[in-house]
Amino acid sequence: MRRLPPLGAIEAFVQVARLGSIKAAAEDLALSAPALSRRVQSLERFIAKPLFARRHQAMVLNADGERLLAQIAPVLDSLSDAVESLTSTTEVLRLRLGILPLYASQKLFPRLGELRTTHPELHLDIDTAAHLVSRLGDGLDAVIALSREIDPAFYARRLDRNSVYVIGARSLLERADPVTRPEQLSTLTALVHRDMTDTFTAWRTAAGLDDIEPLAIDHFDSGALMLEAAAQGLGVAFMHASHFDDANDPRLVRLFDIEVESPYSYWFVCRPRALQTKPVKLFHDWLIRTVAEV
């Protein structure tokens, strides 16, 4: 058999290539940065040519590195799958998923039957507590997060793009002085999600109403409760078009026909190394194929 470089050196090379950083790859592989650098250097010595262009706080593949990655990354993934299949003691695959309750109820749970039919071996442990992304690798395998952007140290896939709607009770249009003009926001309470604090300012700026202040701004950490508060006439909710459409609540209406792109999106997020595990990969691929809207 022909002599091969150490598997650890190959794994280090692939992770640095995927993450573009020695530091991020070292954290993902639970190694020190110097130890990871030595592994990459040992592979370069074995091949007798450099594989990266080294820049300040970044590692960028050169032409030889690109060619090597294209050839060995799929082989390494197949090797991981083979080892996992032989060492598994059960056919049940378990994914610890962090998810926001409203996305779970509106987007995920209506399709869980299809997921179970497609992958009967895959089981989900659902976690709706706060600080989802920061708990990746510490109790969570993957999360569906709502954010402007995701730290590039993580693998992230955008699931949607949305518009900001002003959502209120239908009674606001049926009263003696119906709410039909944006200036009337000064008489209403704005309901804003703590994870989407810029929805109100983004909508107000797009509407050219920077000088308008609502009667008050109430903050929520639950989208479902925001929609219920709006339906009961406690204020108007600044939320996504999909939240309104999927709620399908006859008590609610969209106020003001003003198109405003949301600065926030839902994202599938995990550590790059986690994407190589079978439960995360199965769920990721099914989610992108079935639920993602971009």
XYZ file of C-alpha atoms in Angstrom:
294
model
C 0.000 0.000 0.000
C 1.264 3.460 -0.848
C 2.258 5.614 2.099
C -0.393 8.140 3.132
C -0.188 11.260 5.277
C -1.619 11.035 8.829
C -5.398 11.174 8.954
C -5.175 13.940 11.581
C -3.263 16.123 9.130
C -5.878 15.573 6.431
C -8.714 16.354 8.868
C -6.934 19.535 9.973
C -6.438 20.639 6.373
C -10.115 20.094 5.495
C -11.383 22.010 8.527
C -9.054 24.968 7.954
C -10.067 25.013 4.294
C -13.763 24.994 5.188
C -13.537 27.592 7.954
C -10.752 29.781 6.568
C -9.147 30.166 9.976
C -6.672 28.233 12.108
C -8.367 29.496 15.275
C -11.885 28.445 14.225
C -10.704 25.036 13.003
C -8.713 24.460 16.190
C -11.784 25.196 18.324
C -13.898 22.870 16.209
C -11.380 20.021 16.507
C -10.642 20.722 20.201
C -6.959 21.389 19.498
C -4.655 24.276 20.254
C -3.931 26.605 17.339
C -0.197 25.682 17.298
C -1.036 21.956 17.249
C -3.413 22.446 14.348
C -0.859 24.520 12.455
C 1.705 21.747 12.849
C -0.738 19.228 11.373
C -1.374 21.396 8.346
C 2.360 22.002 7.901
C 3.045 18.263 8.107
C 0.634 17.671 5.228
C 2.293 20.428 3.188
C 5.692 18.826 3.838
C 4.322 15.439 2.810
C 2.999 16.866 -0.455
C 6.066 19.101 -0.836
C 4.083 22.219 -1.723
C 2.062 24.893 0.111
C -1.719 24.553 0.148
C -2.736 27.939 1.554
C -2.074 31.614 1.001
C -1.523 32.815 4.549
C -3.039 36.206 5.301
C -3.668 38.178 8.461
C -6.042 36.035 10.585
C -7.105 34.064 7.527
C -6.066 31.008 5.525
C -7.073 30.982 1.868
C -6.641 27.917 -0.334
C -4.300 28.301 -3.289
C -4.841 26.395 -6.541
C -3.180 23.213 -5.235
C -5.196 23.414 -2.034
C -8.455 23.810 -3.956
C -7.654 20.770 -6.075
C -6.746 18.652 -3.058
C -9.847 19.676 -1.098
C -12.143 18.799 -4.003
C -10.662 15.295 -4.124
C -10.308 14.364 -0.458
C -13.194 16.121 1.328
C -15.867 13.732 -0.051
C -13.648 10.759 0.780
C -13.193 12.000 4.353
C -16.967 12.486 4.733
C -17.566 8.943 3.451
C -14.989 7.599 5.895
C -16.734 9.378 8.773
C -20.082 7.904 7.718
C -18.593 4.423 7.503
C -17.045 4.606 10.972
C -20.249 6.055 12.424
C -22.363 3.275 10.936
C -20.091 0.579 12.407
C -19.791 2.122 15.862
C -23.460 2.985 16.281
C -25.182 0.795 18.854
C -28.699 1.741 17.811
C -30.567 2.671 14.687
C -32.139 5.671 16.381
C -30.490 8.940 15.346
C -31.059 11.841 17.740
C -30.748 15.544 16.944
C -30.743 18.174 19.691
C -32.405 21.102 17.950
C -32.714 24.644 19.287
C -35.589 26.539 17.715
C -37.802 29.563 18.306
C -41.340 28.509 19.325
C -43.148 30.500 16.620
C -41.025 29.065 13.800
C -41.494 25.607 15.276
C -45.283 25.910 15.404
C -45.719 27.658 12.038
C -43.048 26.078 9.840
C -41.562 22.926 11.367
C -44.311 21.076 13.223
C -46.790 21.057 10.328
C -44.155 19.107 8.361
C -42.811 16.780 11.059
C -44.972 13.937 9.766
C -43.191 14.186 6.438
C -39.805 14.199 8.205
C -40.730 11.062 10.148
C -41.884 9.338 6.962
C -38.685 10.303 5.113
C -36.307 9.538 7.982
C -38.046 7.292 10.545
C -34.746 6.756 12.346
C -34.310 10.474 13.092
C -35.681 11.794 16.387
C -35.634 15.405 17.580
C -35.050 16.769 21.057
C -36.590 20.265 20.916
C -35.127 23.151 22.937
C -36.815 26.585 22.870
C -34.740 28.287 25.566
C -32.812 31.508 24.935
C -29.289 32.044 23.549
C -29.528 29.238 21.022
C -26.429 29.903 18.910
C -24.166 30.363 21.937
C -25.157 26.866 23.143
C -24.135 25.045 19.977
C -21.859 22.180 20.937
C -22.970 22.560 24.557
C -26.300 20.781 24.601
C -27.382 21.610 21.048
C -26.349 20.064 17.726
C -28.077 22.629 15.501
C -30.373 25.616 15.819
C -32.846 27.603 13.765
C -32.103 31.187 14.721
C -33.568 34.573 13.849
C -30.807 37.077 13.192
C -29.389 39.770 10.931
C -26.292 37.661 10.271
C -24.412 34.714 11.728
C -20.841 34.558 13.009
C -18.747 33.192 10.113
C -17.139 30.680 12.468
C -20.394 28.711 12.180
C -21.974 26.995 9.216
C -25.128 28.976 8.384
C -27.794 28.611 5.703
C -30.422 31.312 5.247
C -33.951 29.883 5.269
C -36.010 32.894 4.208
C -36.216 36.560 3.285
C -39.121 38.545 4.596
C -40.978 41.841 4.767
C -41.922 43.749 7.908
C -45.685 43.999 8.444
C -47.581 46.141 10.895
C -50.121 43.670 12.318
C -53.126 44.813 14.301
C -56.606 43.825 15.389
C -59.320 43.884 12.739
C -61.276 46.177 15.057
C -58.762 48.955 14.298
C -60.237 49.173 10.796
C -63.823 48.874 11.973
C -63.927 51.596 14.610
C -65.295 55.121 14.096
C -61.823 56.519 13.312
C -60.175 53.572 11.473
C -56.401 53.278 11.546
C -55.549 53.831 7.885
C -52.701 56.364 8.073
C -49.172 55.614 9.398
C -49.243 58.884 11.372
C -51.844 57.301 13.638
C -49.100 55.110 15.126
C -48.555 57.949 17.610
C -51.796 56.844 19.306
C -50.887 53.131 19.429
C -48.512 50.873 21.345
C -45.826 49.146 19.234
C -45.188 45.483 20.024
C -41.584 44.450 19.242
C -39.777 41.123 19.672
C -36.554 41.253 21.680
C -34.760 39.327 18.911
C -36.095 41.725 16.237
C -35.626 45.142 17.806
C -34.818 46.816 14.481
C -38.087 45.863 12.781
C -39.840 48.969 14.076
C -37.053 51.391 13.152
C -36.605 49.747 9.719
C -40.307 50.078 8.965
C -40.537 53.642 10.272
C -37.525 54.761 8.222
C -38.829 53.107 5.038
C -42.184 54.788 5.578
C -40.494 58.174 5.978
C -41.793 58.565 9.518
C -38.616 58.900 11.567
C -40.212 61.650 13.658
C -43.234 59.578 14.641
C -43.098 57.953 18.073
C -45.648 55.352 19.194
C -47.566 55.784 22.403
C -45.200 53.163 23.916
C -43.030 50.225 22.859
C -43.675 46.898 24.587
C -41.103 44.120 24.163
C -41.867 40.398 23.978
C -39.745 37.264 23.790
C -42.590 35.231 22.259
C -43.904 35.782 18.762
C -47.070 33.814 19.500
C -47.864 36.082 22.452
C -47.204 39.155 20.298
C -49.773 37.995 17.779
C -52.279 37.303 20.551
C -51.671 40.727 22.111
C -52.223 42.361 18.722
C -55.425 40.354 18.171
C -56.735 41.560 21.528
C -56.073 45.179 20.583
C -53.217 45.726 23.038
C -50.977 47.217 20.335
C -49.705 46.702 16.804
C -47.009 44.094 16.184
C -44.009 44.726 13.949
C -43.360 41.235 12.637
C -42.685 39.319 9.442
C -45.122 38.774 6.608
C -44.751 35.021 7.108
C -45.758 35.357 10.767
C -48.980 37.049 9.681
C -49.704 34.676 6.790
C -48.997 31.496 8.737
C -51.029 32.652 11.747
C -54.155 32.620 9.556
C -56.009 34.431 12.351
C -59.200 36.224 11.199
C -58.869 38.630 14.124
C -55.686 40.087 12.609
C -55.130 42.432 9.678
C -52.129 43.994 8.026
C -52.121 47.764 8.464
C -50.686 50.149 5.859
C -49.684 48.886 2.424
C -45.991 49.802 2.738
C -43.361 47.304 1.536
C -40.360 47.124 3.874
C -37.623 44.492 3.608
C -36.817 42.961 6.974
C -33.230 43.138 8.228
C -33.749 39.715 9.836
C -33.878 36.176 8.475
C -34.268 32.695 9.873
C -31.049 30.659 9.618
C -30.086 27.032 10.065
C -26.876 27.135 12.129
C -24.446 24.517 13.394
C -20.748 24.054 13.956
C -19.056 23.061 10.683
C -17.930 19.755 12.119
C -21.488 18.937 13.221
C -22.669 19.084 9.614
C -20.605 15.957 9.000
C -22.665 13.941 11.503
C -25.530 11.929 10.123
C -28.408 13.365 12.247
C -27.471 16.975 11.477
C -26.880 16.309 7.787
C -30.159 14.414 7.347
C -32.153 17.172 9.047
C -30.278 19.953 7.245
C -30.840 18.450 3.812
C -34.520 17.743 4.515
C -35.060 21.257 5.920
C -33.471 22.991 2.920
C -35.428 20.808 0.516
C -38.768 21.111 2.318
C -39.006 24.258 4.441
C -36.453 26.816 3.206
C -37.920 29.637 1.131
C -34.740 30.980 -0.519
